[in-house]
Amino acid sequence: MTTDATAPRALPREPRQDRSRATRRRLLEAAVDCLASAGWAGTTVAVVAERAGVSRGAAQHHFRTREELVTAAVEYGADVRMTQMRERLRALADRRLSTLEVLELLGEMYTSPLFRAALQLWVAASSDEALRAQAVPLETRVGREAHRLTVEALGADESVPGVRETVQATLDLMRGLGLADLLTDDSARRSRLLRQWAVTLDLALGEECRSPG
Amino acid sequence: MTTDATAPRALPREPRQDRSRATRRRLLEAAVDCLASAGWAGTTVAVVAERAGVSRGAAQHHFRTREELVTAAVEYGADVRMTQMRERLRALADRRLSTLEVLELLGEMYTSPLFRAALQLWVAASSDEALRAQAVPLETRVGREAHRLTVEALGADESVPGVRETVQATLDLMRGLGLADLLTDDSARRSRLLRQWAVTLDLALGEECRSPG
């Protein structure tokens, strides 16, 4: 009897929560695209709501300010990209990716709209104390996660001196490549550069720096 | 007689031109600082004029728009930084800098207010077609000059396959390190990373990739 009595009340709640989650996700995806194409100045809650096909009121129910929306969007975008990368690694569980394949995956991640969106957040936060307080923990968390993922993908052994710094440098290089792609299509140069970097990285990591894959 | 007649007319012009050049330089320096600390949104011709102690009218005589001022400021800043680096290299003409010393000089350049100012320009230009048309040739010229300077400082021989890409990667890494320093003081991590990068670079460039210094 209890089950019968609560079920009809509980049921309608579920779709409403689903709808709310779907609305939130649409807003976050629209915000990433909007930041990447229109920049910080062109990204307001109202503009993003319209792009997402969500009423302004509903958007403001989820995100009161542009700062809240942008921070949540960059976090969401980073989680999506890293989940995708983790899934690709899992799908290939039977073999290790080559160093060049890992670098190309990273290169895609750091030239995606997500990187452009994150760049807008970092640059805006560099001259806004309140925003910086939100952006720094996010950047730290995302940076750590990207590092862990790269170590895993490369099969690098961080207990060997110098390996940690070499992996970090690889990710800083990716950030630099993301910047270099901001104003012009840098893909041809990037492709040559990554091929060479794969050779150098194999040399730098060597066999003794690779964990048994 | 001709000399006597023209001299008094020519003379007063000289100081006026000097004053004009000095005013222009003050505006450009103030614009770099303003961009680095207050960002694109906080940098207008009026704000920069006040910071430089120049009247708004005089500032507008030199730069009609924020876009003109910012582009000129980034160009000026890049020229100053690269001239400084060239002078340091010349002062050490009797010995070659170690790879680590070169990387540390570059690291300073890419975490200076100039880099932050340039970053503001690039990010603003990424969603503004007119500004992009000004920023791209500037970025290309400055990028080439930085590349040439790095090749010279490292004594690298670009006729050896892979050397050009390795030097490019070093500069992309520097851009990434500049970004990583934007929100927090990254100097301790950068210092460890550059020490390791110097080892890797020495390995990658090897003796056969070094031009006789």
Coordinates of C-alpha atoms in Angstrom, one line a residue:
Chain A
M1 CA 0.0 0.0 0.0
T2 CA 2.8 2.5 0.9
T3 CA 4.5 1.7 -2.4
D4 CA 1.2 2.3 -4.3
A5 CA 0.6 5.5 -2.5
T6 CA 4.0 7.0 -3.0
A7 CA 4.6 5.9 -6.6
P8 CA 2.2 8.2 -8.3
R9 CA 3.5 11.2 -6.3
A10 CA 7.2 10.2 -7.0
L11 CA 6.8 9.5 -10.7
P12 CA 6.1 13.0 -12.0
R13 CA 9.1 14.4 -10.1
E14 CA 11.5 12.3 -12.1
P15 CA 10.8 13.8 -15.5
R16 CA 10.8 17.3 -14.0
Q17 CA 14.3 16.7 -12.6
D18 CA 15.3 15.2 -16.0
R19 CA 14.0 18.3 -17.8
S20 CA 15.8 20.5 -15.4
R21 CA 19.1 18.6 -15.9
A22 CA 18.6 18.7 -19.7
T23 CA 18.0 22.5 -19.6
R24 CA 21.1 23.0 -17.5
R25 CA 23.1 20.9 -19.9
R26 CA 21.8 22.9 -22.9
L27 CA 22.7 26.1 -21.2
L28 CA 26.3 24.9 -20.4
E29 CA 26.9 23.7 -23.9
A30 CA 25.6 26.9 -25.4
A31 CA 27.8 28.9 -23.0
V32 CA 30.9 27.0 -24.1
D33 CA 30.1 27.7 -27.8
C34 CA 29.2 31.3 -27.1
L35 CA 32.4 32.0 -25.2
A36 CA 34.5 30.3 -27.9
S37 CA 33.0 32.3 -30.7
A38 CA 31.8 35.6 -29.1
G39 CA 34.2 35.9 -26.2
W40 CA 33.6 37.1 -22.7
A41 CA 32.0 40.4 -23.6
G42 CA 29.6 38.6 -25.9
T43 CA 28.5 36.0 -23.4
T44 CA 25.7 37.0 -21.1
V45 CA 23.1 34.8 -19.4
A46 CA 20.4 36.3 -21.7
V47 CA 22.5 35.6 -24.9
V48 CA 23.2 32.1 -23.9
A49 CA 19.6 31.4 -22.9
E50 CA 18.5 32.5 -26.4
R51 CA 21.1 30.4 -28.1
A52 CA 20.1 27.4 -26.0
G53 CA 16.3 28.0 -26.7
V54 CA 15.7 28.4 -23.0
S55 CA 13.6 31.2 -21.4
R56 CA 15.5 33.9 -19.7
G57 CA 13.7 33.1 -16.4
A58 CA 14.6 29.4 -16.6
A59 CA 18.2 30.3 -17.4
Q60 CA 18.4 32.6 -14.4
H61 CA 16.9 29.9 -12.2
H62 CA 20.0 27.9 -13.0
F63 CA 22.6 30.6 -13.1
R64 CA 22.2 34.0 -11.5
T65 CA 25.3 35.6 -13.0
R66 CA 27.5 35.4 -16.1
E67 CA 30.4 34.5 -13.8
E68 CA 28.4 31.5 -12.4
L69 CA 27.4 30.3 -15.8
V70 CA 30.9 30.6 -17.4
T71 CA 32.6 28.8 -14.5
A72 CA 30.1 26.0 -14.6
A73 CA 30.4 25.8 -18.4
V74 CA 34.2 25.5 -18.4
E75 CA 34.0 22.9 -15.7
Y76 CA 31.3 20.9 -17.6
G77 CA 33.2 21.2 -20.9
A78 CA 36.4 19.9 -19.3
D79 CA 34.6 17.0 -17.7
V80 CA 33.0 16.0 -21.0
R81 CA 36.4 16.2 -22.9
M82 CA 38.2 14.2 -20.3
T83 CA 35.5 11.6 -20.1
Q84 CA 35.7 11.3 -23.9
M85 CA 39.4 10.8 -23.7
R86 CA 39.1 8.3 -20.9
E87 CA 36.6 6.3 -23.0
R88 CA 38.9 6.3 -26.0
L89 CA 41.7 5.0 -23.8
R90 CA 39.4 2.3 -22.4
A91 CA 38.2 1.2 -25.8
L92 CA 41.8 0.6 -26.7
A93 CA 42.6 -1.3 -23.5
D94 CA 44.2 -4.1 -25.5
R95 CA 46.9 -2.0 -26.9
R96 CA 48.8 1.1 -25.8
L97 CA 48.4 4.2 -27.9
S98 CA 51.6 5.4 -29.6
T99 CA 53.1 8.6 -28.2
L100 CA 52.0 10.4 -31.3
E101 CA 48.4 9.2 -30.9
V102 CA 48.4 10.5 -27.3
L103 CA 49.8 13.9 -28.4
E104 CA 47.2 14.2 -31.2
L105 CA 44.4 13.5 -28.8
L106 CA 45.7 16.1 -26.5
G107 CA 46.2 18.5 -29.4
E108 CA 42.5 18.1 -30.3
M109 CA 41.5 18.8 -26.7
Y110 CA 43.6 22.0 -26.5
T111 CA 42.3 23.4 -29.8
S112 CA 38.6 22.7 -29.1
P113 CA 36.0 25.2 -28.3
L114 CA 36.4 24.1 -24.7
F115 CA 40.0 25.5 -24.6
R116 CA 38.9 28.7 -26.1
A117 CA 36.1 29.0 -23.6
A118 CA 38.5 28.3 -20.7
L119 CA 40.9 30.9 -22.1
Q120 CA 38.2 33.5 -22.0
L121 CA 37.5 32.6 -18.3
W122 CA 41.3 32.7 -17.4
V123 CA 41.8 36.0 -19.1
A124 CA 38.7 37.6 -17.6
A125 CA 39.7 36.3 -14.1
S126 CA 43.2 37.7 -14.4
S127 CA 41.8 41.2 -13.8
D128 CA 38.8 40.3 -11.6
E129 CA 39.5 39.1 -8.0
A130 CA 36.1 37.5 -7.4
L131 CA 36.2 35.6 -10.6
R132 CA 39.8 34.5 -10.0
A133 CA 38.7 33.0 -6.6
Q134 CA 36.3 30.7 -8.6
A135 CA 38.7 30.1 -11.6
V136 CA 41.8 29.1 -9.6
P137 CA 40.4 25.9 -7.9
L138 CA 38.7 24.9 -11.2
E139 CA 42.0 25.3 -13.1
T140 CA 43.9 23.3 -10.5
R141 CA 41.4 20.5 -10.5
V142 CA 41.2 20.3 -14.3
G143 CA 45.0 20.6 -14.6
R144 CA 45.5 17.7 -12.2
E145 CA 43.0 15.5 -14.0
A146 CA 44.6 16.3 -17.4
H147 CA 48.0 15.4 -15.9
R148 CA 46.8 12.1 -14.5
L149 CA 45.1 11.2 -17.8
T150 CA 48.3 12.0 -19.8
V151 CA 50.5 10.0 -17.4
E152 CA 48.1 7.0 -17.9
A153 CA 47.9 7.4 -21.7
L154 CA 51.7 7.7 -22.1
G155 CA 52.3 4.9 -19.6
A156 CA 54.8 7.1 -17.9
D157 CA 56.4 6.2 -14.6
E158 CA 56.5 9.3 -12.5
S159 CA 58.7 7.8 -9.8
V160 CA 61.6 8.2 -12.3
P161 CA 63.2 11.7 -11.8
G162 CA 62.3 14.2 -14.5
V163 CA 59.3 12.3 -15.8
R164 CA 56.8 14.4 -13.9
E165 CA 58.3 17.6 -15.3
T166 CA 58.4 16.2 -18.8
V167 CA 54.7 15.3 -18.7
Q168 CA 53.9 18.8 -17.3
A169 CA 55.9 20.4 -20.1
T170 CA 53.9 18.4 -22.6
L171 CA 50.7 19.9 -21.2
D172 CA 52.1 23.4 -21.1
L173 CA 53.2 22.9 -24.7
M174 CA 49.6 21.9 -25.5
R175 CA 48.3 25.1 -23.9
G176 CA 50.8 27.1 -26.0
L177 CA 49.5 25.3 -29.2
G178 CA 46.0 26.1 -28.2
L179 CA 47.0 29.8 -28.0
A180 CA 48.8 29.6 -31.4
D181 CA 45.6 28.3 -33.0
L182 CA 43.4 31.1 -31.6
L183 CA 43.7 33.6 -34.5
T184 CA 44.8 31.4 -37.4
D185 CA 44.5 27.7 -38.4
D186 CA 47.7 26.4 -37.0
S187 CA 47.0 22.7 -37.8
A188 CA 49.7 22.1 -40.4
R189 CA 52.5 23.5 -38.2
R190 CA 51.1 21.7 -35.1
S191 CA 51.1 18.4 -36.9
R192 CA 54.8 18.7 -37.8
L193 CA 55.6 19.9 -34.4
L194 CA 53.8 17.0 -32.6
R195 CA 55.5 14.4 -34.8
Q196 CA 58.9 15.8 -33.8
W197 CA 57.8 16.1 -30.1
A198 CA 56.7 12.4 -30.1
V199 CA 60.3 11.5 -31.1
T200 CA 61.8 13.7 -28.4
L201 CA 59.3 12.4 -25.8
D202 CA 60.1 8.8 -26.6
L203 CA 63.8 9.7 -26.2
A204 CA 63.2 11.6 -23.0
L205 CA 60.9 9.0 -21.4
G206 CA 62.9 6.0 -22.7
E207 CA 62.0 2.5 -21.7
E208 CA 63.0 2.8 -18.1
C209 CA 60.4 5.6 -17.7
R210 CA 57.5 3.5 -19.0
S211 CA 55.4 1.6 -16.6
P212 CA 54.5 -1.9 -17.8
G213 CA 51.5 -1.3 -20.1
Chain B
M1 CA 73.9 82.2 -45.4
T2 CA 71.5 79.5 -46.4
T3 CA 72.6 77.4 -43.4
D4 CA 72.2 80.4 -41.0
A5 CA 68.8 81.1 -42.4
T6 CA 67.4 77.6 -42.1
A7 CA 69.0 76.7 -38.8
P8 CA 66.8 78.8 -36.5
R9 CA 63.7 77.5 -38.2
A10 CA 64.8 73.9 -38.1
L11 CA 65.9 73.9 -34.5
P12 CA 62.6 74.4 -32.6
R13 CA 61.1 71.5 -34.6
E14 CA 63.5 69.0 -33.1
P15 CA 62.4 69.3 -29.5
R16 CA 58.7 69.3 -30.5
Q17 CA 59.3 66.0 -32.3
D18 CA 61.2 64.7 -29.4
R19 CA 58.3 65.7 -27.1
S20 CA 55.8 64.0 -29.4
R21 CA 57.9 60.8 -29.5
A22 CA 58.2 60.8 -25.7
T23 CA 54.5 61.3 -25.3
R24 CA 53.8 58.4 -27.6
R25 CA 56.2 56.2 -25.7
R26 CA 54.7 57.1 -22.4
L27 CA 51.2 56.2 -23.8
L28 CA 52.5 52.8 -25.2
E29 CA 54.2 51.9 -21.9
A30 CA 51.1 52.9 -19.9
A31 CA 48.9 50.8 -22.3
V32 CA 51.0 47.7 -21.8
D33 CA 50.8 48.0 -18.0
C34 CA 47.1 48.8 -18.1
L35 CA 46.3 45.8 -20.4
A36 CA 48.3 43.5 -18.1
S37 CA 46.6 44.6 -15.0
A38 CA 43.1 45.8 -15.9
G39 CA 42.5 43.7 -19.1
W40 CA 40.9 44.7 -22.4
A41 CA 37.7 46.0 -20.9
G42 CA 39.6 48.3 -18.5
T43 CA 41.9 49.7 -21.2
T44 CA 40.6 52.7 -23.0
V45 CA 42.5 55.6 -24.6
A46 CA 41.1 57.9 -21.8
V47 CA 42.3 55.6 -19.0
V48 CA 45.7 55.1 -20.5
A49 CA 46.1 58.9 -21.1
E50 CA 45.4 59.5 -17.4
R51 CA 47.8 56.8 -16.3
A52 CA 50.5 58.3 -18.6
G53 CA 49.9 61.8 -17.4
V54 CA 49.0 62.9 -20.9
S55 CA 45.9 65.0 -21.9
R56 CA 43.1 63.1 -23.5
G57 CA 43.4 65.4 -26.6
A58 CA 47.1 64.7 -27.0
A59 CA 46.5 60.9 -26.5
Q60 CA 43.8 61.0 -29.2
H61 CA 46.2 62.8 -31.5
H62 CA 48.4 59.8 -31.4
F63 CA 45.8 57.0 -31.2
R64 CA 42.2 57.5 -32.3
T65 CA 40.9 54.1 -31.0
R66 CA 41.6 51.6 -28.3
E67 CA 42.3 49.1 -31.0
E68 CA 45.1 51.3 -32.6
L69 CA 46.6 52.0 -29.2
V70 CA 46.6 48.3 -28.0
T71 CA 48.1 47.0 -31.3
A72 CA 50.8 49.6 -31.2
A73 CA 51.5 49.0 -27.5
V74 CA 51.9 45.2 -28.0
E75 CA 54.2 45.8 -31.0
Y76 CA 56.2 48.3 -29.0
G77 CA 56.5 46.0 -26.0
A78 CA 57.6 43.1 -28.1
D79 CA 60.3 45.2 -29.8
V80 CA 61.6 46.5 -26.4
R81 CA 61.7 42.9 -24.9
M82 CA 63.5 41.5 -27.9
T83 CA 66.0 44.3 -28.1
Q84 CA 66.8 43.7 -24.4
M85 CA 67.3 40.0 -25.1
R86 CA 69.5 40.8 -28.1
E87 CA 71.6 43.1 -26.0
R88 CA 72.0 40.5 -23.3
L89 CA 73.2 38.0 -25.9
R90 CA 75.6 40.6 -27.3
A91 CA 77.0 41.5 -23.9
L92 CA 77.9 37.8 -23.5
A93 CA 79.3 37.5 -27.0
D94 CA 82.5 35.9 -25.7
R95 CA 80.6 32.8 -24.3
R96 CA 77.5 30.9 -25.3
L97 CA 74.6 31.0 -22.8
S98 CA 73.8 27.6 -21.4
T99 CA 70.5 26.0 -22.6
L100 CA 69.0 26.6 -19.2
E101 CA 70.1 30.3 -19.2
V102 CA 68.4 30.8 -22.6
L103 CA 65.2 29.1 -21.3
E104 CA 65.2 31.3 -18.2
L105 CA 65.5 34.4 -20.3
L106 CA 62.6 33.2 -22.5
G107 CA 60.6 32.3 -19.4
E108 CA 61.0 35.9 -18.1
M109 CA 59.9 37.3 -21.5
Y110 CA 56.7 35.1 -21.5
T111 CA 55.6 35.9 -18.0
S112 CA 56.2 39.7 -18.3
P113 CA 53.4 42.3 -18.5
L114 CA 54.1 42.3 -22.2
F115 CA 52.9 38.7 -22.6
R116 CA 49.8 39.5 -20.5
A117 CA 49.1 42.5 -22.7
A118 CA 49.6 40.5 -25.9
L119 CA 47.3 37.8 -24.5
Q120 CA 44.6 40.4 -24.0
L121 CA 45.0 41.5 -27.7
W122 CA 44.9 37.9 -29.0
V123 CA 41.8 37.0 -27.0
A124 CA 39.9 40.1 -28.0
A125 CA 40.9 39.6 -31.6
S126 CA 39.6 36.1 -31.6
S127 CA 36.0 37.4 -31.6
D128 CA 36.6 40.7 -33.5
E129 CA 37.3 40.4 -37.3
A130 CA 38.7 44.0 -37.7
L131 CA 41.1 43.6 -34.7
R132 CA 42.1 40.1 -35.9
A133 CA 43.2 41.7 -39.3
Q134 CA 45.6 43.9 -37.3
A135 CA 46.7 41.3 -34.7
V136 CA 47.6 38.5 -37.1
P137 CA 50.4 40.2 -39.1
L138 CA 51.8 41.5 -35.7
E139 CA 51.7 38.1 -34.1
T140 CA 53.4 36.6 -37.2
R141 CA 56.2 39.2 -37.2
V142 CA 56.8 38.9 -33.5
G143 CA 56.7 35.1 -33.6
R144 CA 59.3 35.0 -36.4
E145 CA 61.6 37.4 -34.5
A146 CA 61.3 35.4 -31.3
H147 CA 62.1 32.2 -33.3
R148 CA 65.2 33.8 -34.9
L149 CA 66.4 35.0 -31.5
T150 CA 65.9 31.6 -29.9
V151 CA 67.8 29.8 -32.7
E152 CA 70.6 32.2 -32.3
A153 CA 70.7 32.0 -28.5
L154 CA 70.7 28.2 -28.5
G155 CA 73.2 28.1 -31.4
A156 CA 70.8 25.6 -33.1
D157 CA 71.4 24.5 -36.7
E158 CA 68.0 24.5 -38.4
S159 CA 69.3 22.6 -41.4
V160 CA 69.2 19.5 -39.3
P161 CA 65.8 17.8 -39.6
G162 CA 63.6 18.2 -36.5
V163 CA 65.6 21.1 -35.1
R164 CA 63.2 23.8 -36.4
E165 CA 60.2 22.0 -34.8
T166 CA 62.0 21.5 -31.5
V167 CA 62.7 25.3 -31.3
Q168 CA 59.1 26.0 -32.2
A169 CA 57.9 23.6 -29.5
T170 CA 60.2 25.4 -27.0
L171 CA 58.4 28.7 -27.9
D172 CA 54.9 27.1 -27.7
L173 CA 55.9 25.7 -24.3
M174 CA 56.9 29.3 -23.2
R175 CA 53.4 30.6 -24.3
G176 CA 51.9 27.8 -22.3
L177 CA 54.0 28.7 -19.3
G178 CA 52.9 32.3 -19.7
L179 CA 49.3 31.2 -19.5
A180 CA 49.9 29.0 -16.5
D181 CA 51.3 32.1 -14.7
L182 CA 48.3 34.2 -15.4
L183 CA 46.1 33.4 -12.3
T184 CA 48.7 32.2 -9.8
D185 CA 52.5 32.5 -9.2
D186 CA 53.8 29.5 -11.1
S187 CA 57.5 30.3 -10.8
A188 CA 58.5 27.4 -8.6
R189 CA 56.9 24.8 -10.9
R190 CA 58.2 26.7 -14.0
S191 CA 61.8 26.6 -12.6
R192 CA 61.7 22.8 -12.1
L193 CA 60.1 22.3 -15.5
L194 CA 62.7 24.5 -17.3
R195 CA 65.6 22.6 -15.7
Q196 CA 64.2 19.4 -17.0
W197 CA 63.4 21.0 -20.4
A198 CA 67.0 22.1 -20.7
V199 CA 68.1 18.4 -20.3
T200 CA 65.6 17.2 -22.9
L201 CA 66.6 20.0 -25.3
D202 CA 70.3 19.2 -25.0
L203 CA 69.4 15.6 -25.7
A204 CA 67.2 16.5 -28.7
L205 CA 69.5 19.1 -30.2
G206 CA 72.7 17.1 -29.5
E207 CA 76.1 18.2 -30.7
E208 CA 75.4 17.7 -34.4
C209 CA 72.4 20.2 -34.2
R210 CA 74.6 23.0 -32.7
S211 CA 76.1 25.5 -35.1
P212 CA 79.7 26.4 -34.2
G213 CA 79.2 29.1 -31.5

